[in-house]
Short mmCIF file of C-alpha atoms and ligand atoms in Angstrom, two decimals:
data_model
loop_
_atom_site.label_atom_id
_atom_site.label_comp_id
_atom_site.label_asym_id
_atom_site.label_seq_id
_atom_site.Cartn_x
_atom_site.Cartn_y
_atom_site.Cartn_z
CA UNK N 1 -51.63 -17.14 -30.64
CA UNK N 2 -49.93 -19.77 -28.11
CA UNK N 3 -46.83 -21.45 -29.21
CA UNK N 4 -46.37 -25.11 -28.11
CA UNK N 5 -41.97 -24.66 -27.37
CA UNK N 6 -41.73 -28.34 -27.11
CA UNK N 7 -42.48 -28.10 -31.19
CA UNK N 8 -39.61 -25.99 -31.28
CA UNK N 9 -37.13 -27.79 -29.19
CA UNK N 10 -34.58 -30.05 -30.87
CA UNK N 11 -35.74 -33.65 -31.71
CA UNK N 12 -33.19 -35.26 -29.12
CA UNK N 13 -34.40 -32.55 -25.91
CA UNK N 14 -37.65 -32.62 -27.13
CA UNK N 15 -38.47 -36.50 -26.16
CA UNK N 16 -36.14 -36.69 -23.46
CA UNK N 17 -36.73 -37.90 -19.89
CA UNK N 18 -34.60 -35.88 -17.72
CA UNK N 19 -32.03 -37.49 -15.32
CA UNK N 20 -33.71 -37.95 -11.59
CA UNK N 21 -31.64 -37.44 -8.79
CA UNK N 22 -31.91 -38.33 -5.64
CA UNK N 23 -34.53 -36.54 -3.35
CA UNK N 24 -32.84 -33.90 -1.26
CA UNK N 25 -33.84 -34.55 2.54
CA UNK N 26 -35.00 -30.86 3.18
CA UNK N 27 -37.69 -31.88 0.23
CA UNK N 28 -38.50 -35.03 2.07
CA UNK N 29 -38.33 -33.39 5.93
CA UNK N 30 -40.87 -30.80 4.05
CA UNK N 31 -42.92 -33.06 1.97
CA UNK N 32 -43.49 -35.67 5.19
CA UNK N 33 -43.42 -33.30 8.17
CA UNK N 34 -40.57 -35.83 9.58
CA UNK N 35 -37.22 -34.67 10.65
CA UNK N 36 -33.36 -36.11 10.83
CA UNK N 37 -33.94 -37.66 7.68
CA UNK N 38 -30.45 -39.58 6.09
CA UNK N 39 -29.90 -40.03 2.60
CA UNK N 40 -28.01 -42.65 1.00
CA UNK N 41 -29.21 -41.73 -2.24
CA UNK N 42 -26.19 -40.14 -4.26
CA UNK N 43 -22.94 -42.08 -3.53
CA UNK N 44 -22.27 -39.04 -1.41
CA UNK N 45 -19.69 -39.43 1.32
CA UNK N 46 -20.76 -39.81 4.22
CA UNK N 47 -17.98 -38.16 6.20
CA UNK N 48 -17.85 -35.44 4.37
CA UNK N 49 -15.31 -33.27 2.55
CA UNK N 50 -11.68 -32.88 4.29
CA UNK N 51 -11.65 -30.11 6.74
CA UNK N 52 -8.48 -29.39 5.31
CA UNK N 53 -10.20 -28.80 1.59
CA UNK N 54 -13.44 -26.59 3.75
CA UNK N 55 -10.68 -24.36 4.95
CA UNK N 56 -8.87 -23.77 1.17
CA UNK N 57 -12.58 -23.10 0.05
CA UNK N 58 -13.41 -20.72 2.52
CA UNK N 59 -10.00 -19.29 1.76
CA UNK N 60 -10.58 -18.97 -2.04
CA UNK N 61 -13.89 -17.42 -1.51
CA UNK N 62 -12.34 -14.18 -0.89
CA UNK N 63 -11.12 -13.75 -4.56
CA UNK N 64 -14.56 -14.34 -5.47
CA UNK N 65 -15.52 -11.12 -7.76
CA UNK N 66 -12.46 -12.35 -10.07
CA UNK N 67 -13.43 -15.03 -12.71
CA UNK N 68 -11.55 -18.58 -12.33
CA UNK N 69 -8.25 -19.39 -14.18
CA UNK N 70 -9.74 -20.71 -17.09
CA UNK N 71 -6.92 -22.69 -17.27
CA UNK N 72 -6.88 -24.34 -14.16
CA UNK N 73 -3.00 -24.19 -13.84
CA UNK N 74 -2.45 -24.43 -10.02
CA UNK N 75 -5.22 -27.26 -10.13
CA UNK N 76 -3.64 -28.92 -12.93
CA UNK N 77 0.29 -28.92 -11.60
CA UNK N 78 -1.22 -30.62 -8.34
CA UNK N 79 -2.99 -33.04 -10.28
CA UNK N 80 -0.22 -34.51 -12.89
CA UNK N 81 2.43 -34.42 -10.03
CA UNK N 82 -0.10 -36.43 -7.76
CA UNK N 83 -1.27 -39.19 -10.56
CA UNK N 84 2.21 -38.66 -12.44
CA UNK N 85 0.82 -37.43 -15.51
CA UNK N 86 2.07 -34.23 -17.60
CA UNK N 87 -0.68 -31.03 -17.11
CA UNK N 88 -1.46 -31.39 -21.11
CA UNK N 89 -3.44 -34.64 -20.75
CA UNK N 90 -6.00 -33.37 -18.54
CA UNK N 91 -9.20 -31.89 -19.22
CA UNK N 92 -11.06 -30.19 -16.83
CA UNK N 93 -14.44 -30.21 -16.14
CA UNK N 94 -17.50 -29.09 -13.81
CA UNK N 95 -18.09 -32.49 -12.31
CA UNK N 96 -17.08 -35.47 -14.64
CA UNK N 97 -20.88 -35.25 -16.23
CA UNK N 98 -19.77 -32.38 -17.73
CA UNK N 99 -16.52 -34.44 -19.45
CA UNK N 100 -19.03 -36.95 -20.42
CA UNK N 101 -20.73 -34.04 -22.46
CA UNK N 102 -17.61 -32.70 -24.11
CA UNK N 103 -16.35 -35.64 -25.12
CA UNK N 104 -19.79 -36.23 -27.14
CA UNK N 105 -20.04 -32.59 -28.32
CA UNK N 106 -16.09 -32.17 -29.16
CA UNK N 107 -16.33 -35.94 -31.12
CA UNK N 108 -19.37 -37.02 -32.30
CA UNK N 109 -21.34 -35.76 -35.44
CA UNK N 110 -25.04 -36.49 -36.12
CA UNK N 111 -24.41 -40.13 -38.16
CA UNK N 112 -21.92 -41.26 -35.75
CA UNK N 113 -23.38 -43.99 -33.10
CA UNK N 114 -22.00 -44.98 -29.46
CA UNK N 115 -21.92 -48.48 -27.65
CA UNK N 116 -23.11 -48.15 -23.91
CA UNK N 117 -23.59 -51.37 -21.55
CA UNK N 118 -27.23 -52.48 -20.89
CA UNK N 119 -27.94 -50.96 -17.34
CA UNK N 120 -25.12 -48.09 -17.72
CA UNK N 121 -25.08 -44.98 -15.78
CA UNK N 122 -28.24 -42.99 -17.26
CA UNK N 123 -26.85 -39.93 -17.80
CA UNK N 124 -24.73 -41.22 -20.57
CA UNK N 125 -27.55 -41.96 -22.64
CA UNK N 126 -29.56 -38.93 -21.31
CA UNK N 127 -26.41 -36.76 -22.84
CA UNK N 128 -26.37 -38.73 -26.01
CA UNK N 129 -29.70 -38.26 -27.09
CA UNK N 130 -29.96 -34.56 -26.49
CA UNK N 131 -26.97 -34.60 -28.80
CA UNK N 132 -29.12 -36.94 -31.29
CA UNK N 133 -26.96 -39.08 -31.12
CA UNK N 134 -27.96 -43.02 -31.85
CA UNK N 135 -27.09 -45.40 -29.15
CA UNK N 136 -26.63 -49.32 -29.36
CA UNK N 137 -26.82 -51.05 -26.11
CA UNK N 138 -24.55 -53.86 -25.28
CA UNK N 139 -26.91 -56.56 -23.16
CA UNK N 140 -25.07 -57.18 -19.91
CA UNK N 141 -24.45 -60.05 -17.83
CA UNK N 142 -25.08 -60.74 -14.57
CA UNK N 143 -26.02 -56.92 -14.49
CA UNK N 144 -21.90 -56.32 -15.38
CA UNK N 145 -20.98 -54.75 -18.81
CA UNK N 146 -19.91 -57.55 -21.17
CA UNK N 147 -16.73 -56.82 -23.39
CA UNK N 148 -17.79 -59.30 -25.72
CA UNK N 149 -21.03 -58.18 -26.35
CA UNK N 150 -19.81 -54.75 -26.70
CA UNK N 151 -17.53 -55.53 -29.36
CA UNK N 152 -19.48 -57.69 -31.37
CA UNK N 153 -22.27 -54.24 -31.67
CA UNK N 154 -19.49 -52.50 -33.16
CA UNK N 155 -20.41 -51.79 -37.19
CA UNK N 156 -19.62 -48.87 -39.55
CA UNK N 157 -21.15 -46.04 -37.53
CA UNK N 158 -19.56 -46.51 -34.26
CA UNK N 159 -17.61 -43.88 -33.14
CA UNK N 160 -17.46 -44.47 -29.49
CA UNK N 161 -18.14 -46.79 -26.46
CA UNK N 162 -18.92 -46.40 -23.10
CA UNK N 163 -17.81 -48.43 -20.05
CA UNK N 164 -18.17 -47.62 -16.46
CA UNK N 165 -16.26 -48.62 -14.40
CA UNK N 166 -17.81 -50.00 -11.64
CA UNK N 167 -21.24 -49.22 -13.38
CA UNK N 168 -23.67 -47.02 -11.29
CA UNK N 169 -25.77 -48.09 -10.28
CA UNK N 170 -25.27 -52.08 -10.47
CA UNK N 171 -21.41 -51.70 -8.90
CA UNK N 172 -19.90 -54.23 -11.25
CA UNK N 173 -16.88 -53.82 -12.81
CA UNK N 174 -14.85 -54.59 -15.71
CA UNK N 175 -11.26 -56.88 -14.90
CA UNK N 176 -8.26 -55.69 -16.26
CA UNK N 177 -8.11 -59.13 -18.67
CA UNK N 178 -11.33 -57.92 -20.43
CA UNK N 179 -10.69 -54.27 -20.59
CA UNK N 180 -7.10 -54.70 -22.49
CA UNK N 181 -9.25 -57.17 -24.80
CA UNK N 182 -11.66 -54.36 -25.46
CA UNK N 183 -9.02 -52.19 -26.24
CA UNK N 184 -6.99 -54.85 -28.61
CA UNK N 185 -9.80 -55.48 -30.41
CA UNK N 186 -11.12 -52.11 -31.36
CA UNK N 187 -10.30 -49.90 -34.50
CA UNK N 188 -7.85 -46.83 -32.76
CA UNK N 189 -10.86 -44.40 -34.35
CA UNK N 190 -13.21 -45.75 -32.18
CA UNK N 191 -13.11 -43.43 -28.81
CA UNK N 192 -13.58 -45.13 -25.61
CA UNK N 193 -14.84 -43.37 -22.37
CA UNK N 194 -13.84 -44.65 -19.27
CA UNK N 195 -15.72 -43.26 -16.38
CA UNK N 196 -13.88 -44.26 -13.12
CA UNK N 197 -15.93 -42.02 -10.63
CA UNK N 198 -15.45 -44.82 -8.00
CA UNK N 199 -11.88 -45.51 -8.63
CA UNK N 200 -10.46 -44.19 -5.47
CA UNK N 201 -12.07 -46.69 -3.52
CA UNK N 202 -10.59 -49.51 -5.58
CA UNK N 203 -7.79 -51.58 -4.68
CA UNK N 204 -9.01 -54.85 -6.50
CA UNK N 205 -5.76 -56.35 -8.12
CA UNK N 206 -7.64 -56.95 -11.36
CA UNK N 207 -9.61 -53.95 -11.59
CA UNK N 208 -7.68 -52.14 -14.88
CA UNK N 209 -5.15 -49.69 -14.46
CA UNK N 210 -5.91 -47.75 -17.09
CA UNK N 211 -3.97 -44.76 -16.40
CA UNK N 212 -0.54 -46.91 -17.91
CA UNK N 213 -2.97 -47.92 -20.94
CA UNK N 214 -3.30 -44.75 -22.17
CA UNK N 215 0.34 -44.51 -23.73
CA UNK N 216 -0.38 -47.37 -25.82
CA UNK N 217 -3.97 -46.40 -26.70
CA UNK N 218 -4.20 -42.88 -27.47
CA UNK N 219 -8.42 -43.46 -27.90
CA UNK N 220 -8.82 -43.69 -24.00
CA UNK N 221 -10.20 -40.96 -22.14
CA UNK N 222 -10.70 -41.76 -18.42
CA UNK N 223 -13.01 -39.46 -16.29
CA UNK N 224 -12.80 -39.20 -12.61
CA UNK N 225 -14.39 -36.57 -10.36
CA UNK N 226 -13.68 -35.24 -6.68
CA UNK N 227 -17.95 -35.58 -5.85
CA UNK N 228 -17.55 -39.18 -4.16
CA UNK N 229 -14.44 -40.29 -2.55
CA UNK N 230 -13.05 -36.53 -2.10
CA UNK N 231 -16.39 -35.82 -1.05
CA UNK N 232 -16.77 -32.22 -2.82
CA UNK N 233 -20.21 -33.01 -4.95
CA UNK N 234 -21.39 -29.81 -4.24
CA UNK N 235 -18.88 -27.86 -5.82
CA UNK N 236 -18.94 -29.35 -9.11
CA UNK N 237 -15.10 -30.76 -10.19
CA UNK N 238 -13.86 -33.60 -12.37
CA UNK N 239 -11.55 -34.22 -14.95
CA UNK N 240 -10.44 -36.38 -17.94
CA UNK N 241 -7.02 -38.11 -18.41
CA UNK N 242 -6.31 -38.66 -21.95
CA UNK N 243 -3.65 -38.32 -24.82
CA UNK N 244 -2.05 -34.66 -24.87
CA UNK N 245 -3.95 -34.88 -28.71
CA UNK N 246 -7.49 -35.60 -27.33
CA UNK N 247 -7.35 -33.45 -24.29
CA UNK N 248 -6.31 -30.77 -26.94
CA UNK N 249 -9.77 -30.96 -28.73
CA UNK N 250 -11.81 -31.74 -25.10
CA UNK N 251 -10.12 -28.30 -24.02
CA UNK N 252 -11.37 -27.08 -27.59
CA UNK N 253 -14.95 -28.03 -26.88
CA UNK N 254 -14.83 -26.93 -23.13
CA UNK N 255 -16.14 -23.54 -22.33
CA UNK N 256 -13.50 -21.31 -20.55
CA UNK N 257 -14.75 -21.18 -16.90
CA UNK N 258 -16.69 -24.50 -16.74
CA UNK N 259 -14.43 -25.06 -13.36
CA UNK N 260 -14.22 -22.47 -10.86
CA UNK N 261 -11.96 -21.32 -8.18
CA UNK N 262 -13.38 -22.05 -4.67
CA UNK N 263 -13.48 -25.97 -6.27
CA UNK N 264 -10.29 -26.15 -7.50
CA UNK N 265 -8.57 -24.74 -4.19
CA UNK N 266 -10.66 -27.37 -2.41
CA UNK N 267 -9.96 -30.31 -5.03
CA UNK N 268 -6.06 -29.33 -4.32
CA UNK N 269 -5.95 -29.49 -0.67
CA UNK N 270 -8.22 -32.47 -0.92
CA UNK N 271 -5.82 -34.15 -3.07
CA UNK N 272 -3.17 -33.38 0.07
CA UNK N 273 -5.20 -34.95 2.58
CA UNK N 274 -4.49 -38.72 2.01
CA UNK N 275 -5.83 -39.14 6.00
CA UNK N 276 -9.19 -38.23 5.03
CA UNK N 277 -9.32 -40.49 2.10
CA UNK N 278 -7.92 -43.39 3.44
CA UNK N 279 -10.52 -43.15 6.53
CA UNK N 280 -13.57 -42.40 3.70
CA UNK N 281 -12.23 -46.12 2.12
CA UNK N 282 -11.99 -47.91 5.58
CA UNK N 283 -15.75 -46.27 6.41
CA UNK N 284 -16.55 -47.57 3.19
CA UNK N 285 -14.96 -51.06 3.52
CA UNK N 286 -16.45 -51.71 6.71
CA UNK N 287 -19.86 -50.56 6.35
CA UNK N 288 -20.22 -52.99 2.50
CA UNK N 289 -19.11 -55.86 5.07
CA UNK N 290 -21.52 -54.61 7.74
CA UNK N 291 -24.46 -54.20 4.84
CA UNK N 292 -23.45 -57.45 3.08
CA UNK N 293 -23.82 -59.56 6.03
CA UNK N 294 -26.72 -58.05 7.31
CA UNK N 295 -28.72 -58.61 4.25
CA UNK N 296 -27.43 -61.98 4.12
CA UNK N 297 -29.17 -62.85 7.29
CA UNK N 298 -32.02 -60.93 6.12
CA UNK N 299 -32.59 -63.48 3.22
CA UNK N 300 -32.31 -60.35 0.41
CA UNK N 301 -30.19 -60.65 -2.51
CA UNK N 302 -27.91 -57.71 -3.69
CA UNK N 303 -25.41 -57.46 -6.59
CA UNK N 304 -21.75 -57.90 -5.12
CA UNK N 305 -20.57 -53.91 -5.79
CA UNK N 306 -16.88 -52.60 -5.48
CA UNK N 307 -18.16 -48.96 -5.11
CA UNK N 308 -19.59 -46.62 -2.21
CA UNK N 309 -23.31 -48.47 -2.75
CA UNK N 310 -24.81 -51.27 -3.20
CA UNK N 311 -27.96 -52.23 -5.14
CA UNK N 312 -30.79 -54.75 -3.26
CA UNK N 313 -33.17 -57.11 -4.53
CA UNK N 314 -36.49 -55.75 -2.67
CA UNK N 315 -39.14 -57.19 -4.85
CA UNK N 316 -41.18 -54.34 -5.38
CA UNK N 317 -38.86 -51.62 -5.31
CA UNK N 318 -40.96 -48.12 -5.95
CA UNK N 319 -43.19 -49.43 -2.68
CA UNK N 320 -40.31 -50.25 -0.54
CA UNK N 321 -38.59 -46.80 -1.39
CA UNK N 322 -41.69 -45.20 -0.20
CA UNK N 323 -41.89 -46.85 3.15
CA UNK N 324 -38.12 -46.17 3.23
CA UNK N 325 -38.98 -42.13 2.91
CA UNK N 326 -41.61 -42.50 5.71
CA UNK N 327 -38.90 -44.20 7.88
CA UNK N 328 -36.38 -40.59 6.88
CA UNK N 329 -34.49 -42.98 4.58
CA UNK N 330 -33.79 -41.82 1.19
CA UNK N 331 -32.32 -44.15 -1.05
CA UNK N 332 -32.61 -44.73 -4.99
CA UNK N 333 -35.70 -46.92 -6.76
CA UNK N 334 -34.04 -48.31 -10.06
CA UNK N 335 -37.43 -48.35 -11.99
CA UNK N 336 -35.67 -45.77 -14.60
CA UNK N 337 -32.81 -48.26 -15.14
CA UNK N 338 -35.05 -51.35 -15.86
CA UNK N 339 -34.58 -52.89 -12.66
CA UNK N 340 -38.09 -52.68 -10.89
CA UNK N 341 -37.22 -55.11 -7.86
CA UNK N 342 -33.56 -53.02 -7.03
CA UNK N 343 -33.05 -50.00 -4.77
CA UNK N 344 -29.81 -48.59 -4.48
CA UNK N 345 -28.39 -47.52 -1.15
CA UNK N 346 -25.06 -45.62 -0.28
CA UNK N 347 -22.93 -46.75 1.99
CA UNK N 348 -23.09 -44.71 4.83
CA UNK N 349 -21.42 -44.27 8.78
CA UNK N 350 -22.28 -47.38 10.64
CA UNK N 351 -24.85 -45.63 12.34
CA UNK N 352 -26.84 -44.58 8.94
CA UNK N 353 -25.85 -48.29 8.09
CA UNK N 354 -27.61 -49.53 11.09
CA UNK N 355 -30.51 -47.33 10.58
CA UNK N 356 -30.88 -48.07 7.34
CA UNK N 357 -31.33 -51.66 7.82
CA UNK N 358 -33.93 -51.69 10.95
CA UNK N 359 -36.10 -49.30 8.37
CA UNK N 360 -35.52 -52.06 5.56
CA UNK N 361 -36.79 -55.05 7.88
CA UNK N 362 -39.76 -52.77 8.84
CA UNK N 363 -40.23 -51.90 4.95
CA UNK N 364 -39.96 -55.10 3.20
CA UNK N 365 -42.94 -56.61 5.72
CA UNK N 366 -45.53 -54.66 3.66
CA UNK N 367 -44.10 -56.94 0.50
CA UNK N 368 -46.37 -60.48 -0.40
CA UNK N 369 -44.22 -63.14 -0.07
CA UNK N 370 -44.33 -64.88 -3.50
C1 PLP R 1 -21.59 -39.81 -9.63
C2 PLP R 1 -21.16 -40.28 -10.97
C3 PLP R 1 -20.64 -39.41 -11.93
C4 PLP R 1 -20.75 -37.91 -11.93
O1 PLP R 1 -20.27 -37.27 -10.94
P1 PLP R 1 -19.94 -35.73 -11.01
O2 PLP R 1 -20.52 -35.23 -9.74
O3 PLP R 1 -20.57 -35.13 -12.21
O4 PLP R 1 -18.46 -35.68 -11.07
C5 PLP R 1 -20.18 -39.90 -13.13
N1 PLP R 1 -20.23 -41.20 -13.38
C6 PLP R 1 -20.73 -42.07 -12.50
C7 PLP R 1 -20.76 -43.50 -12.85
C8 PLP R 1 -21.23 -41.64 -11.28
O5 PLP R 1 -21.77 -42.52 -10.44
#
C-alpha cells in the first residue's frame, strides 16, 4: 500500500509554495559551464563580513563541542549597551525569519487573522500560512505599504499587522508621520511587526525611529538581523526589540539554542567594528547613485529604494533574468511577488555594479519594443 504524505501534511504546509531564494553561483557556474559568476541576488553585502567579526568566529569555533548559551548573555549585554536598550527586551533569533516565526507561533491562534502590505516580503505570508493562519492584504501604492489601507482592513479577527520597513523587495518605506498614525490608530491588542532588516543603512530623517516608540506602544516588536549590513547571512543571527512583557513570551516560544555561539561572537565584534559598517553604507550609497543614473540613461524605470537593492522595470522579467544568468549575473525575477516586468538586483562593488549593467544593455536587446 503507498501512502500519498502530502494527504497527511497539515492543510497550511500542504498547499504551500515554498520561499525561492536566490540561485547560489556554484549552481549556476555548474548548471551553465560558465565561471566568475556574481550574484546580486540576496541583499548580501558585497564586502563582506568584518575581518574583525571572521577572526571572533574562528575564535569561537574552538568551544565548538559545547552547546551555545541559550541565553545569549554576552550577545545580549553588547547589544542593549550598543542600541541603549535593557537585555530583557530582546529576543533572539536564528536570522530575523526565525523572529518572524515566533512571533506568529508565540501569538497567534487558528481564528486570529494578520494584515500584510500588498507586495510584502514573501516569507511573511509563506510563515503565516503554514501556521493556518488567514491573511488580509493591504493593496499598496506606488508599490509602498499604505497605512491607510492597512488600517481600514482591520475587523474583529485581526490580531496582527505586518510592515516592512523598507519592503523587500520593492525598497519603499514607511515615513515616520504615517507609522505613528498606524500606531495611534490601532487597538493596543493588535501586535505589530516591524521588520527593519535594512535599517542600518538608513539615515533618512523621516524614516521612523521606532526604537523610542516602543515605550509608548508596548504592541511593537521590531526585528533586525546581522545577514545584510553586518554582512554575517551565513551564520544565521537576528533579533527582536520589544516590551520586556512581549520579549518574555517570544523567549517562551523560542527554542533554547535557536542562536549559536560562533554567530553571536561574530555579531559582537561586528557590532564593534563601526569602520566596516560605515564603508558597507558609503559602498552602498555610491553604487544606488551609480545604478540610478545609469538606468536613467538607459531609459529603464526602477522603484526609488532606500535599501541595499533596487528593483527594475525590464518588461519581461523571467527572460531577462535568464540572459542575465548566461552573462554570470544572478539577480532576482519578481514573478512570485506579482511583479512580472521587475527584477531585483543588489547593490554591489562598483565593479559588480558596472558589470551588471553592460550584461543588462546586452539582455534587455532580446526584449520587443512595445
Ligand atoms: C533578508 C530579509 C530578512 C531575513 O533575514 P535573515 O537572514 O533571516 O535575518 C527579513 N526581512 C527582510 C525584509 C529581508 O529582506
Amino acid at each position: 500500500m503507498t501512502i500519498d504524505f502530502r494527504t497527511l501534511a497539515n492543510i497550511g504546509i500542504r498547499n504551500l509554495t515554498p520561499y525561492q531564494p536566490g540561485k547560489p553561483i556554484e549552481e549556476v557556474e555548474r548548471e551553465l559551464g560558465i565561471q566568475s559568476v556574481i550574484k546580486l541576488a540576496s541583499n548580501e553585502n558585497p564586502l563582506g563580513p568584518s575581518p574583525k567579526a571572521i577572526q571572533a568566529a574562528e575564535h569561537a569555533l574552538s568551544a565548538a563541542h559545547i552547546y551555545p548559551d541559550g541565553n545569549c548573555y554576552e550577545f545580549k549585554q553588547t547589544l542593549a549597551a550598543f542600541l541603549s536598550i535593557r537585555t530583557e527586551q530582546i529576543t533572539v533569533g536564528n536570522g530575523s525569519e526565525n523572529l518572524l516565526e515566533l512571533v506568529v507561533k508565540a501569538f497567534l491562534n487558528p481564528d486570529e487573522t494578520a494584515i500584510i502590505s500588498q507586495y510584502a516580503f514573501l516569507t511573511i505570508p509563506i510563515i503565516l500560512k503554514s501556521y493556518g493562519i488567514q491573511i488580509k492584504v493591504a493593496p499598496a501604492i506606488h508599490w509602498g505599504h499604505d497605512v491607510r489601507h492597512i488600517i481600514q482592513a482591520i475587523d474583529k479577527k485581526t490580531k496582527m499587522i505586518f510592515l516592512v520597513n523598507p519592503n523587500n523587495p520593492t525598497g519603499t518605506y514607511t515615513h515616520a508621520n504615517d507609522f505613528e498614525l498606524l500606531m495611534q490608530s490601532i487597538p493596543p491588542h493588535i501586535i505589530v511587526i516591524c521588520d527593519e532588516a535594512y535599517s542600518e543603512y538608513i539615515s533618512h530623517h523621516d524614516y521612523p525611529n521606532t526604537l523610542s516608540l516602543l515605550a509608548h506602544y508596548p504592541n511593537l516588536i521590531i526585528t533586525r538581523t546581522f545577514s545584510k549590513a553586518y554582512g554575517l547571512a551565513a551564520l544565521r543571527i537576528g533579533y527582536a526589540i520589544s516590551s520586556s512583557e512581549v520579549a518574555d513570551i517570544l523567549n517562551r516560544a523560542r527554542l533554547p539554542f535557536n542562536v549559536n555561539t560562533i554567530a553571536s561572537h561574530a555579531a559582537c565584534a561586528a557590532l564593534a567594528d563601526h569602520k566596516h559598517v560605515e564603508r558597507s553604507i558609503q559602498v552602498n550609497n555610491e553604487g544606488m547613485q551609480q545604478l540610478e543614473s545609469s538606468l536613467k540613461s538607459l531609459n529603464l524605470s526602477f522603484i526609488p529604494s532606500i535599501a541595499n537593492f533596487i528593483t527594475i522595470d525590464v518588461g519581461h522579467a523571467v527572460t531577462v533574468y535568464q540572459n542575465l544568468l548566461r552573462e554570470g549575473v544572478i539577480v532576482r525575477p519578481l514573478h512570485a511577488y506579482d511583479m512580472p516586468r521587475h527584477i531585483r538586483v543588489t547593490i554591489g562593488t562598483e565593479a559588480q555594479n558596472t558589470r551588471f549593467l553592460a550584461a543588462l544593455v546586452k539582455c534587455v536587446q532580446y526584449e520587443k519594443s512595445d
